[in-house]
Coordinates of C-alpha atoms in Angstrom, one line a residue:
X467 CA 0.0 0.0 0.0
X468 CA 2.7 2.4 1.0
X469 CA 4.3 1.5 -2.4
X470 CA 1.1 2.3 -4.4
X471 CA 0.3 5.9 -2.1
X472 CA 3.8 6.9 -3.0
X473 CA 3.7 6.4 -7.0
X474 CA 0.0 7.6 -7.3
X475 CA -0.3 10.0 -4.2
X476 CA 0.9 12.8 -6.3
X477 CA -1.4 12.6 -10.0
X478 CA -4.4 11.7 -8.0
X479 CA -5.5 13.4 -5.3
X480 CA -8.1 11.0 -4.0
X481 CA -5.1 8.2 -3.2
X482 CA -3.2 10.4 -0.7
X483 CA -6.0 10.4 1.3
X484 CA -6.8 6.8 1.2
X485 CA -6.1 4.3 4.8
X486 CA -6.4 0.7 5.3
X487 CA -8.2 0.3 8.4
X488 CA -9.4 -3.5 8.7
X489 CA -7.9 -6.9 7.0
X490 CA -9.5 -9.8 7.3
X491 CA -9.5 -13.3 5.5
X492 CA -11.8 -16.2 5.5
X493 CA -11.6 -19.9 3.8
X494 CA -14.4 -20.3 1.6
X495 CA -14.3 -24.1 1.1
X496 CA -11.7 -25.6 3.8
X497 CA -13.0 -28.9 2.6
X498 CA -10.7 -28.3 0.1
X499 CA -7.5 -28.3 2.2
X500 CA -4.4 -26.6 0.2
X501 CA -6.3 -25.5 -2.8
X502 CA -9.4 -23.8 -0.7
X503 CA -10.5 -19.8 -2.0
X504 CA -9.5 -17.4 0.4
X505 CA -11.2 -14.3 0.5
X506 CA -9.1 -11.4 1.8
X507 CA -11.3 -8.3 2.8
X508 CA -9.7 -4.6 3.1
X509 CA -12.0 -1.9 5.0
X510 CA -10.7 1.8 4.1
X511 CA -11.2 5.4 4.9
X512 CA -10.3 8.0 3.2
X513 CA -12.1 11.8 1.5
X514 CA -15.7 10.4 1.5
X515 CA -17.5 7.5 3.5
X516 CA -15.6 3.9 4.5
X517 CA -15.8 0.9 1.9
X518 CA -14.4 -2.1 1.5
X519 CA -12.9 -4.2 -1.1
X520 CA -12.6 -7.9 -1.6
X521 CA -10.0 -10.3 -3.4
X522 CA -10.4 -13.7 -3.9
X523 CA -8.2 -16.4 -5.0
X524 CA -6.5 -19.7 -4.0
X525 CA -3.1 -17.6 -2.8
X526 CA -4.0 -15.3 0.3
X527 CA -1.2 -13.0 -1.3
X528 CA -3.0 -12.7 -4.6
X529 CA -6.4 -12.4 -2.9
X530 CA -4.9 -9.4 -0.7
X531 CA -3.6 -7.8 -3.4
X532 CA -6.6 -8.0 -5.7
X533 CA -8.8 -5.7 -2.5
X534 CA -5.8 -3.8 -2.6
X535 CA -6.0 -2.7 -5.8
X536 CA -9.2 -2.2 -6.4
X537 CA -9.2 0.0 -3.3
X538 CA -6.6 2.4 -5.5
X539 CA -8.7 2.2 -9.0
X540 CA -11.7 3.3 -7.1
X541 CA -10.1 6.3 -5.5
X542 CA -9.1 7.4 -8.9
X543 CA -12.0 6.5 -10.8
X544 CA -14.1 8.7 -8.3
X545 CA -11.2 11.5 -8.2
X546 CA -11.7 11.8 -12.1
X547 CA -15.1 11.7 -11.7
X548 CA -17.1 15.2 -11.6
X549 CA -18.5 16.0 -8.7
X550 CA -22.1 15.8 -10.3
X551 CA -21.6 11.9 -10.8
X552 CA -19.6 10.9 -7.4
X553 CA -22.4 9.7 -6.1
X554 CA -23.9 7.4 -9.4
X555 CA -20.5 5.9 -9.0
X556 CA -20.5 5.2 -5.4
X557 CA -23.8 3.1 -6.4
X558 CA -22.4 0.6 -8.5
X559 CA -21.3 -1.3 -5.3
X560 CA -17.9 -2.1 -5.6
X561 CA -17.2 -1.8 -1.8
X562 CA -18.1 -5.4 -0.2

């Protein structure tokens, strides 16, 4: 994440502002030992109200990372976004 702020903080205004505030992951079918889904969910706050996104995927890594960065593409969709349509776009439910 730090990574990420750092090379998008400064062209999009929206990312600066953006901070990981819960992580958690579940098994989605542990009958499945080794090669279970993992769901990883990130809660955030940042300029407007807290969402969260959701990754999943057989690697907890790849799961995390997938929440992760669909945290940062909607910060800059909605930064981009005129203020007219923030809220149509908030409606599409991409927080979990």
């Amino acid at each position: 994440a730090n990574c990420l702020h750092q090379c998008l903080g400064p062209r999009f205004r929206g990312v600066a502002d953006l901070k990981l505030t819960d992580y958690k992951v579940r098994v989605l079918d542990p009958q499945r030992g080794t090669e279970a889904r993992v769901r990883a969910l990130i809660g955030w706050s940042g300029r407007g109200e807290p969402f969260t996104t959701a990754g999943v995927s057989t690697d907890v890594v790849q799961a995390s990372w997938l929440a992760l960065v669909d945290a940062f593409r909607l910060e800059i969709i909605r930064s981009a976004a005129p203020a007219e349509h923030a809220e149509v776009n908030a409606e599409y439910g991409w927080g979990v």
